[in-house]
Tab-separated table of C-alpha atoms and ligand atoms in Angstrom:
chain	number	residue	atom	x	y	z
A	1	UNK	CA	-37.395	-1.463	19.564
A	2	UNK	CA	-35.927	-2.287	16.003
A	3	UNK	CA	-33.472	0.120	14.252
A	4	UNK	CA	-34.420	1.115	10.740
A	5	UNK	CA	-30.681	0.860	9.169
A	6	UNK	CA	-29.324	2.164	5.712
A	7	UNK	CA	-27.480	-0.511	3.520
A	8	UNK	CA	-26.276	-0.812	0.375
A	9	UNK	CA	-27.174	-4.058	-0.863
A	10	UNK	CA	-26.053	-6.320	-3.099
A	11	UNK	CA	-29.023	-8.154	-5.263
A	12	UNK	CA	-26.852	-9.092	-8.378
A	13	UNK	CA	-23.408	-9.451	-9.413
A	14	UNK	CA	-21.930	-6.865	-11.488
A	15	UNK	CA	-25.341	-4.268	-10.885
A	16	UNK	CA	-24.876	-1.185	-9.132
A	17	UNK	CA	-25.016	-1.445	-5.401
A	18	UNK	CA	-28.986	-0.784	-4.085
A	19	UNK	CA	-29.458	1.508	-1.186
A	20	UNK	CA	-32.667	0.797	1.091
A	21	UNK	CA	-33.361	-0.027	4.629
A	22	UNK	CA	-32.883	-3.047	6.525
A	23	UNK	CA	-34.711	-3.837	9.589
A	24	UNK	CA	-32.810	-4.798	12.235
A	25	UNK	CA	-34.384	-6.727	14.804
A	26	UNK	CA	-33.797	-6.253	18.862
A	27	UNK	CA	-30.751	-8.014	19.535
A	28	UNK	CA	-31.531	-11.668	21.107
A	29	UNK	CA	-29.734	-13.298	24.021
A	30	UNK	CA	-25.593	-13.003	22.599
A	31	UNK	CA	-25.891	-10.459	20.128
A	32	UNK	CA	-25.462	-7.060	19.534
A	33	UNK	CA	-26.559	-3.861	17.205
A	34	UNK	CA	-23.234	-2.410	15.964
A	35	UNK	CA	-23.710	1.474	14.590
A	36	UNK	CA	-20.942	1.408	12.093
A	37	UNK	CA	-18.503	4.500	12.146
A	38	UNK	CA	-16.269	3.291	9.784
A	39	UNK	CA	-16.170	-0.388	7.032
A	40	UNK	CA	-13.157	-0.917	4.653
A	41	UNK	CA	-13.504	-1.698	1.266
A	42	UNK	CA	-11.377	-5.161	0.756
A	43	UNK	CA	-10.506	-7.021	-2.332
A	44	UNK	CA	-12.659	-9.728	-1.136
A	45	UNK	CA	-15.710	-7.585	-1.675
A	46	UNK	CA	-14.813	-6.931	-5.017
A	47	UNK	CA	-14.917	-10.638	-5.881
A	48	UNK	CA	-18.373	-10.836	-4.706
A	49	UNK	CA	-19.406	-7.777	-6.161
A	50	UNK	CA	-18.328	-8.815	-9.793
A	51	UNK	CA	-19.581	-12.478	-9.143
A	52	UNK	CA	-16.071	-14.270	-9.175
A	53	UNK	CA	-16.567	-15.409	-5.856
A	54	UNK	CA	-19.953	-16.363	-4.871
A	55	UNK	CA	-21.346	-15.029	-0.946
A	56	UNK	CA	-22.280	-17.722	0.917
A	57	UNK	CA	-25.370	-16.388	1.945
A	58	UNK	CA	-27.652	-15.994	-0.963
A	59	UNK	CA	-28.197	-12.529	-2.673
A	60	UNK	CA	-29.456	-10.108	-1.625
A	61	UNK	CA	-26.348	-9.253	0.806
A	62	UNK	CA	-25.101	-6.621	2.234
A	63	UNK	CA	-21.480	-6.649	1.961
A	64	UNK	CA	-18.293	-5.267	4.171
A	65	UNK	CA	-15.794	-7.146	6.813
A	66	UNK	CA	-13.836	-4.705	7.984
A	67	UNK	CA	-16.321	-2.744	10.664
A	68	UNK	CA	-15.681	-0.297	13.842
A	69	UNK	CA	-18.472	0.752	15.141
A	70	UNK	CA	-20.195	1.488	18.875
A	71	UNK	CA	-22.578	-1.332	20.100
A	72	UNK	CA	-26.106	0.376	20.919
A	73	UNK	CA	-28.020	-2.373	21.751
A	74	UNK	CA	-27.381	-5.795	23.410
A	75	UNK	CA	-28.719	-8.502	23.997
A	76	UNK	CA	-28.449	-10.459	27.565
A	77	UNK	CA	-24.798	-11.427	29.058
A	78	UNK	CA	-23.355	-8.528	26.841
A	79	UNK	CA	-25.480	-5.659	28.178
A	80	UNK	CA	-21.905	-3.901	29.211
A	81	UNK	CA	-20.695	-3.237	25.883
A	82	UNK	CA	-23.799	-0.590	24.965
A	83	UNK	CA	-22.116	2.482	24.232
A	84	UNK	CA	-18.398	1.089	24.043
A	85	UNK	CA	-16.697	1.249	20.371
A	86	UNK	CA	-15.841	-2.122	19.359
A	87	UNK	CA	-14.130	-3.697	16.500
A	88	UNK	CA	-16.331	-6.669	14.720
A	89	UNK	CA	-13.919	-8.886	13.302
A	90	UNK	CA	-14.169	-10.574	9.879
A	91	UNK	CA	-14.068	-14.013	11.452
A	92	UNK	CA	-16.658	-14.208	14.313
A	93	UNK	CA	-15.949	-18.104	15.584
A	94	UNK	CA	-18.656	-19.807	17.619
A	95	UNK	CA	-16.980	-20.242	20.756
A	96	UNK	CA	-17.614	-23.096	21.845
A	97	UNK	CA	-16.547	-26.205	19.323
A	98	UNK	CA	-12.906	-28.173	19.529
A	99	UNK	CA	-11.471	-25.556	17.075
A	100	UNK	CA	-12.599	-22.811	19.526
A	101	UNK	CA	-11.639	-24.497	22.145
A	102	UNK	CA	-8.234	-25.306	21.080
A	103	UNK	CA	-7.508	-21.338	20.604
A	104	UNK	CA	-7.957	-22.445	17.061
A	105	UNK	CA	-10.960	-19.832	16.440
A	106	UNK	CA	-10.016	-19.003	13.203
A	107	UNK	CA	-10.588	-21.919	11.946
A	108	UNK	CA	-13.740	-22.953	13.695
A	109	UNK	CA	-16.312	-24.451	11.359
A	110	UNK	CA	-19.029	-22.410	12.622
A	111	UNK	CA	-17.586	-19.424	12.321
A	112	UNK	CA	-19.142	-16.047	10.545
A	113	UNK	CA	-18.332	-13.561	8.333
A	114	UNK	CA	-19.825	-10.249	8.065
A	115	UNK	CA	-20.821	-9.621	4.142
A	116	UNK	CA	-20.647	-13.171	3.567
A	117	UNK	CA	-22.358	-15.475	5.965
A	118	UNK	CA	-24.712	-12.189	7.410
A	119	UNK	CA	-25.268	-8.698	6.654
A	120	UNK	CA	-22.313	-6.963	6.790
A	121	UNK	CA	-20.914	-3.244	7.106
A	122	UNK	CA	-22.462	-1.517	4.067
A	123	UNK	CA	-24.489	0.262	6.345
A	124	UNK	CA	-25.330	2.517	9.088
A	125	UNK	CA	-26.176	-0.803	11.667
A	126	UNK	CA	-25.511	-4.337	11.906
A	127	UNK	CA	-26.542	-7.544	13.645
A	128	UNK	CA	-23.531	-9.447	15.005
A	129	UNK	CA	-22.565	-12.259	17.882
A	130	UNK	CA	-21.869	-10.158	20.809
A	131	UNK	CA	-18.648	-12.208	22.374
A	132	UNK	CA	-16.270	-11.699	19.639
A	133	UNK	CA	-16.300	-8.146	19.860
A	134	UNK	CA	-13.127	-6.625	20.704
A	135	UNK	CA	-13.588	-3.664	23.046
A	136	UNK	CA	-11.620	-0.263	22.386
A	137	UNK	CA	-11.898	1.188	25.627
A	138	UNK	CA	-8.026	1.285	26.027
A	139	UNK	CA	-7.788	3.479	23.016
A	140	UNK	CA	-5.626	6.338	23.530
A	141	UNK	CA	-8.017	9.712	23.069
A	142	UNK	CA	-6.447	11.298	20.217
A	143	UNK	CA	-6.359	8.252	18.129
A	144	UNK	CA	-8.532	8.075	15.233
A	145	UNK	CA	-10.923	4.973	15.530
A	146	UNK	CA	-11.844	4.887	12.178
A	147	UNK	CA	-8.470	3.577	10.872
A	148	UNK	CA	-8.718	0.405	13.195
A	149	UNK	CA	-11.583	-0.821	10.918
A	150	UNK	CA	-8.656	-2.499	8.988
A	151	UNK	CA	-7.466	-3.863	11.678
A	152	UNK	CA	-10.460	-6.127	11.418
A	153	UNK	CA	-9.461	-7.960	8.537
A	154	UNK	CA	-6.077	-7.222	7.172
A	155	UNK	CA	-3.862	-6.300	9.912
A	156	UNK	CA	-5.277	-8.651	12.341
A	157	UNK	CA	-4.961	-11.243	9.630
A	158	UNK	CA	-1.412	-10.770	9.300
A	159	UNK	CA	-0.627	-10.899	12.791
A	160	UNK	CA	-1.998	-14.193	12.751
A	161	UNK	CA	0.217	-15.513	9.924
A	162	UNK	CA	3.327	-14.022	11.740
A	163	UNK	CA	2.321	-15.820	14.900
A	164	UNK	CA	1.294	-19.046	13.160
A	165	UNK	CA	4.818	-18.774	11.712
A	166	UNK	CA	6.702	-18.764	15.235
A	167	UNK	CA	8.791	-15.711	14.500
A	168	UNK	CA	11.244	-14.516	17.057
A	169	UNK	CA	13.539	-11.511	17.501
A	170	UNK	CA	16.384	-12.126	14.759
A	171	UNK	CA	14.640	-14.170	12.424
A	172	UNK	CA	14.571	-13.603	8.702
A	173	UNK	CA	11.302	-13.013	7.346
A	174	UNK	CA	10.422	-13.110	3.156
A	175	UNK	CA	7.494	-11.402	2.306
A	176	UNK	CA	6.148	-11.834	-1.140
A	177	UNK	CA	4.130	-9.111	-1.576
A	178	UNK	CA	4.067	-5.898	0.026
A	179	UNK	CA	0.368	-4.588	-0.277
A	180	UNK	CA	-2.103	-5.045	1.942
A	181	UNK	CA	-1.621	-7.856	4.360
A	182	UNK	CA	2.092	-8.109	2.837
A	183	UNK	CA	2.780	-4.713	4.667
A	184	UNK	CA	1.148	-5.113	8.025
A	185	UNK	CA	2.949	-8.149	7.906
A	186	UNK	CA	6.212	-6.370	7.196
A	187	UNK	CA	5.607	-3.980	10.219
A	188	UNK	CA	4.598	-6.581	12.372
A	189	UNK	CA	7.501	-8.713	11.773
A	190	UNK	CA	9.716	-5.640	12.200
A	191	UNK	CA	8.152	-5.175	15.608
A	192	UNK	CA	8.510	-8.053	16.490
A	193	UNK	CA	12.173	-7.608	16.147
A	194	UNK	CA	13.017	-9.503	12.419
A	195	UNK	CA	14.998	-8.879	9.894
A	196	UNK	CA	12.837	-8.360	7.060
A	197	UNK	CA	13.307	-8.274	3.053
A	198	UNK	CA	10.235	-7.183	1.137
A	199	UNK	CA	9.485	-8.927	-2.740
A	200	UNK	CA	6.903	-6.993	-5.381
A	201	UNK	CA	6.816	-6.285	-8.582
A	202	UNK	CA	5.772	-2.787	-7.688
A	203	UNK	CA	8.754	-0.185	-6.945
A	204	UNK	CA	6.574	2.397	-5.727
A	205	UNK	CA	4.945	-0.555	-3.009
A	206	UNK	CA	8.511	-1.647	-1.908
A	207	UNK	CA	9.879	2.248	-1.187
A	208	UNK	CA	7.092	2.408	0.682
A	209	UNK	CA	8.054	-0.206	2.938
A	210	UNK	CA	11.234	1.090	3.038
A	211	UNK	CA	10.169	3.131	5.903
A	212	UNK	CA	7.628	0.732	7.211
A	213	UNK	CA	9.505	-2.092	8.840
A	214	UNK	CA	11.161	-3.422	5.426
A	215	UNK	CA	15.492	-3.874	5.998
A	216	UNK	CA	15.822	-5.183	1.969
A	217	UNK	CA	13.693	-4.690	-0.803
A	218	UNK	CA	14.044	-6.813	-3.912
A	219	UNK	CA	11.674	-5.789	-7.087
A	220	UNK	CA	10.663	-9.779	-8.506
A	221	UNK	CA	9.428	-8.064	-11.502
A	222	UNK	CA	11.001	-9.765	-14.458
A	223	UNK	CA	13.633	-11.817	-12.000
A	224	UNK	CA	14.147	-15.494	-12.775
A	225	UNK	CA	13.834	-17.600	-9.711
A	226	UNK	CA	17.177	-18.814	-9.111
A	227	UNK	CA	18.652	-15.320	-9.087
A	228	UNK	CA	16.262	-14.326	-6.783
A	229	UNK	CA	16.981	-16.940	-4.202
A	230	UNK	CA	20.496	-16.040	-4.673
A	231	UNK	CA	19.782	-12.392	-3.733
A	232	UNK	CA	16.964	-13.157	-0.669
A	233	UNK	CA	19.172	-15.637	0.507
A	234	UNK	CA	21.943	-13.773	0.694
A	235	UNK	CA	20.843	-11.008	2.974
A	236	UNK	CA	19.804	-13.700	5.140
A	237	UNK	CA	23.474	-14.786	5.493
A	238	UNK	CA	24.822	-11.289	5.678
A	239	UNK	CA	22.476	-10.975	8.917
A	240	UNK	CA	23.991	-14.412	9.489
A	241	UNK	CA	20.516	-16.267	10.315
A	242	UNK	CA	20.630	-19.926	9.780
A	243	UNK	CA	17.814	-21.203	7.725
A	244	UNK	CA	15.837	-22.750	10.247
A	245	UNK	CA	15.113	-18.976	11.038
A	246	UNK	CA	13.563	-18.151	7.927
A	247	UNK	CA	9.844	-17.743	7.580
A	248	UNK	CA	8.392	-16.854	4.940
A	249	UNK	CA	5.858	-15.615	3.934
A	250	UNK	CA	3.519	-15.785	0.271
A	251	UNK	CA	0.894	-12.569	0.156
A	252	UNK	CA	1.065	-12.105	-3.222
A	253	UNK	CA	-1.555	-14.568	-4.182
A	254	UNK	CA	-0.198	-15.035	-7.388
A	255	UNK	CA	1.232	-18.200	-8.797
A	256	UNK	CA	4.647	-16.415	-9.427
A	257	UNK	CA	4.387	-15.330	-5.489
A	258	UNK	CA	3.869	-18.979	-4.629
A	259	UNK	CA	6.356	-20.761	-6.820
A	260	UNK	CA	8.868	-17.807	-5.352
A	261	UNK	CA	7.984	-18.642	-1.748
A	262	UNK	CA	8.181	-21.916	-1.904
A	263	UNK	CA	11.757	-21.693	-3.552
A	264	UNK	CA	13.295	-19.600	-0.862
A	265	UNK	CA	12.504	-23.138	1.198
A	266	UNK	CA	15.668	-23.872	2.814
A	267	UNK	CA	17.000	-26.800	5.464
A	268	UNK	CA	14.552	-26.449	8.841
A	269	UNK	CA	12.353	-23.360	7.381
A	270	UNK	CA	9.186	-22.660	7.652
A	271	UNK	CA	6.702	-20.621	4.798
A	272	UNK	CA	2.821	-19.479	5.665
A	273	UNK	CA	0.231	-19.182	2.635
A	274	UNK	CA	-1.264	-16.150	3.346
A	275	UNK	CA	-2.559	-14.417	-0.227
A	276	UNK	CA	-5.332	-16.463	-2.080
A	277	UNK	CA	-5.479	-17.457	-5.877
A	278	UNK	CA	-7.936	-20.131	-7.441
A	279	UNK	CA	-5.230	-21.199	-9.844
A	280	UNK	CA	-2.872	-24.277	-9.297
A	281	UNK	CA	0.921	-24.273	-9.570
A	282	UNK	CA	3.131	-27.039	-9.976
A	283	UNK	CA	6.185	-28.057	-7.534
A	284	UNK	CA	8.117	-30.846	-5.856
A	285	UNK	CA	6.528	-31.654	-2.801
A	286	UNK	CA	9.288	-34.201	-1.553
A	287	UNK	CA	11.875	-30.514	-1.314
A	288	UNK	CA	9.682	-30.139	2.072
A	289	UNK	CA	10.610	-33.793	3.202
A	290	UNK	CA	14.402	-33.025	2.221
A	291	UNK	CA	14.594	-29.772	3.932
A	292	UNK	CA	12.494	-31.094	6.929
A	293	UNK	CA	10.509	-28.228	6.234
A	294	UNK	CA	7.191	-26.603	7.231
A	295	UNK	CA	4.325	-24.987	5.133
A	296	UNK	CA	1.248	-23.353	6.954
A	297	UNK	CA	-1.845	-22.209	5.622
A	298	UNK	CA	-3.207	-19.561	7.496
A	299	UNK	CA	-6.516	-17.798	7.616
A	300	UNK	CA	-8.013	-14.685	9.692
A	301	UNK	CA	-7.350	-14.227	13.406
A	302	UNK	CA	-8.869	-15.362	16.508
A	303	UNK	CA	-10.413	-12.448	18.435
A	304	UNK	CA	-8.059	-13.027	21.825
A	305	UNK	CA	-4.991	-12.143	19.705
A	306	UNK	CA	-6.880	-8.615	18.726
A	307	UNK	CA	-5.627	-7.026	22.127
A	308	UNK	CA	-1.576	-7.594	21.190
A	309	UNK	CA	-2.764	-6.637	17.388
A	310	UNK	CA	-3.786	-3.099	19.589
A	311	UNK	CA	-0.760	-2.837	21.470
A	312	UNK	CA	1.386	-2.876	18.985
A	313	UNK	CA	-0.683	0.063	16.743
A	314	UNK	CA	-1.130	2.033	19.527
A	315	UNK	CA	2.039	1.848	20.806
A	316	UNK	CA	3.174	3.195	17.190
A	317	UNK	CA	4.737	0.260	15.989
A	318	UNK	CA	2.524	-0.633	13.751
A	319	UNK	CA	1.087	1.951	11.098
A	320	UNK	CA	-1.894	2.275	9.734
A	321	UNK	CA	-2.655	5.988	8.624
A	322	UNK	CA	0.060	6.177	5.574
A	323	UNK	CA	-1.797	3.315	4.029
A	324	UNK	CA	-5.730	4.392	4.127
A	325	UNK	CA	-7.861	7.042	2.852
A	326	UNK	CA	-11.660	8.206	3.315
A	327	UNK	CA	-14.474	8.330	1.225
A	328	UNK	CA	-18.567	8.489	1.549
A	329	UNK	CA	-19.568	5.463	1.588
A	330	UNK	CA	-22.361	6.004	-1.221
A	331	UNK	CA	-19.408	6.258	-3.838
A	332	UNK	CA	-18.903	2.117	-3.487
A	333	UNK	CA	-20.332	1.824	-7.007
A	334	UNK	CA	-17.181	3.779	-8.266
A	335	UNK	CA	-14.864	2.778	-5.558
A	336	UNK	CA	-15.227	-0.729	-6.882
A	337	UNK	CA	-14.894	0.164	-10.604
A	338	UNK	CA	-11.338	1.865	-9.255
A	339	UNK	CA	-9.797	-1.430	-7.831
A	340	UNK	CA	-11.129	-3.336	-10.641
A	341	UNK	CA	-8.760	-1.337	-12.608
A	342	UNK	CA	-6.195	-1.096	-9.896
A	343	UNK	CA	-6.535	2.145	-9.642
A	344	UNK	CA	-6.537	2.501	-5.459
A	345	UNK	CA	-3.389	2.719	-3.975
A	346	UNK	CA	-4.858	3.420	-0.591
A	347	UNK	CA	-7.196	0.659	1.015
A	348	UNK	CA	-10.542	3.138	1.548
A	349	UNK	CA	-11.975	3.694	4.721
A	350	UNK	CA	-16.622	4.572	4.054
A	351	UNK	CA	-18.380	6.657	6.181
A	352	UNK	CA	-22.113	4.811	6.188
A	353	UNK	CA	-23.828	8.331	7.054
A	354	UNK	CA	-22.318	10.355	3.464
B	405	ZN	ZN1	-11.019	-8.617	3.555
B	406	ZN	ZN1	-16.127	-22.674	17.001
């Protein structure tokens, strides 16, 4: 029996969102229905929305990444998870190539991505592979399930990046940019027992961290690079943490983020490209062969690291409430125009049935 869902689709770039059904067909042999309880509204989708960044399936799409939701129909070998709430997350890897195989899921080849590759969480169902799911039947019962829909994308994705970085207890951790995927990776590395300086050009972003995980905060607004190393560096040897121990890590996705990262490079460290920018910057590649250092890129998460992503939120450690808000999800049109102008402080959580 299909399910009649309400999307809002996207059928040009830069139009108005359009909201009409989408049929969504029984689920086939390893998929599953998802009805969506809560999608977050990411940066990324702006970039489609406006056109800068083109959706690799062809318009019309329905966008969203960052989905929790409770599975209602299955398909066979997944015929447990009807009626359990489930995170989708934004990188759905095939399972079953070298990258998957490796525990490199991530970055398999085949993977998909919910408002870009398929239909995504715009809407009151969706279609989705059935064994990346990540189950949240070890939710505790007060905890709201709606705020784990950004676990999906940005805090999982963060998680990642500090693991891809080896952290340990004591290490010194740089983070270049304290929004989004900046903070979760602030709290994370916290957790995890760093020491950890925070670098924005917001003032209002770093007090925030302040109470989130961040030890030092340094405002980069304005500061000339050399300074700034000074300064970073210098905490670091306060805490006295050799520089193999520091990992840093670029969020900012700005070319000043980058060309600040990769100065903080010292003898034996190790930096992790997290944010994203189109635009080139210039440095001197042999500094890495000098300092025998390491630079990672690092994208999404693997779905068997979700589990310790849940541990660690609902074991308090990691926050998620002070940085979200709500909204209906039929005010996306306006939602959009807001962080176009960097007007949302709060990344917004969209209830599919308002
Ligand atoms: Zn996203
Ligand atoms: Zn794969």
């Amino acid at each position: 029996m299909s399910i009649q869902a309400k999307a809002y689709w996207l059928e040009e770039p830069g139009k108005p969102l359009v909201h009409r059904p989408l049929e969504i067909p029984d689920p086939a042999s390893g998929e599953a229905v998802v009805e969506v309880l809560a999608c977050g509204l990411c940066h990324t989708d702006l970039g489609y929305y406006d056109g800068s960044v083109p959706t690799k399936h062809p318009l019309p799409l329905i966008l969203g990444h960052e989905v929790v939701g409770r599975v209602v129909a299955a398909g066979d070998g997944h015929t447990d998870l009807v009626g359990q709430a489930v995170i989708v997350p934004a990188v759905l890897p095939c399972g079953n190539c070298d990258f998957c195989r490796a525990g490199r899921g991530n970055a398999c080849p085949g993977q998909k991505m919910p408002g870009n590759d398929v239909h995504g969480g715009f809407s009151t169902h969706l279609l989705v592979p059935a064994a990346p799911l990540v189950s949240l039947k070890d939710a505790p019962e007060t905890f709201d399930l709606r705020e784990l829909s950004v676990v999906a994308d940005a805090v999982s994705t963060a998680y990642q990046a500090v693991m891809r970085s080896g952290l340990g207890p004591g290490d010194a951790a740089f983070v270049i940019g304290a929004g989004g995927v900046g903070g979760f990776v602030t709290q994370i590395a916290s957790a995890l027992g760093a020491h950890v300086v925070c670098c924005d050009i917001s003032q209002e972003r770093l007090e925030s961290m302040q109470s989130h995980g961040a030890e030092k905060i340094v405002d980069v607004s304005g500061g000339e690079g050399r300074a700034l190393k000074k300064e970073i560096h210098g905490f670091a040897r306060d805490w006295k943490v050799p520089s193999l121990r520091y990992r840093i890590f670029e969020c900012s996705g700005s070319p000043a983020g980058q060309l600040l990262a990769y100065r903080l490079l010292a003898r034996g460290a190790t930096m992790l490209q997290v944010g994203y920018t189109p635009k080139r910057v210039e440095v001197r590649l042999s500094n890495l062969m000098a300092f025998d250092a390491t630079i990672h890129g690092t994208w999404g998460c693997p779905p068997e690291l979700y589990g310790d992503v849940l541990r660690l939120i609902y074991a308090g450690m990691v926050q998620i409430s002070p940085f979200v808000d709500y909204a209906p999800m039929s005010g996306l049109d306006g939602l959009m125009k807001k962080m176009a102008d960097h007007q949302l402080t709060q990344r917004m959580i969209l209830d599919p049935r308002k």
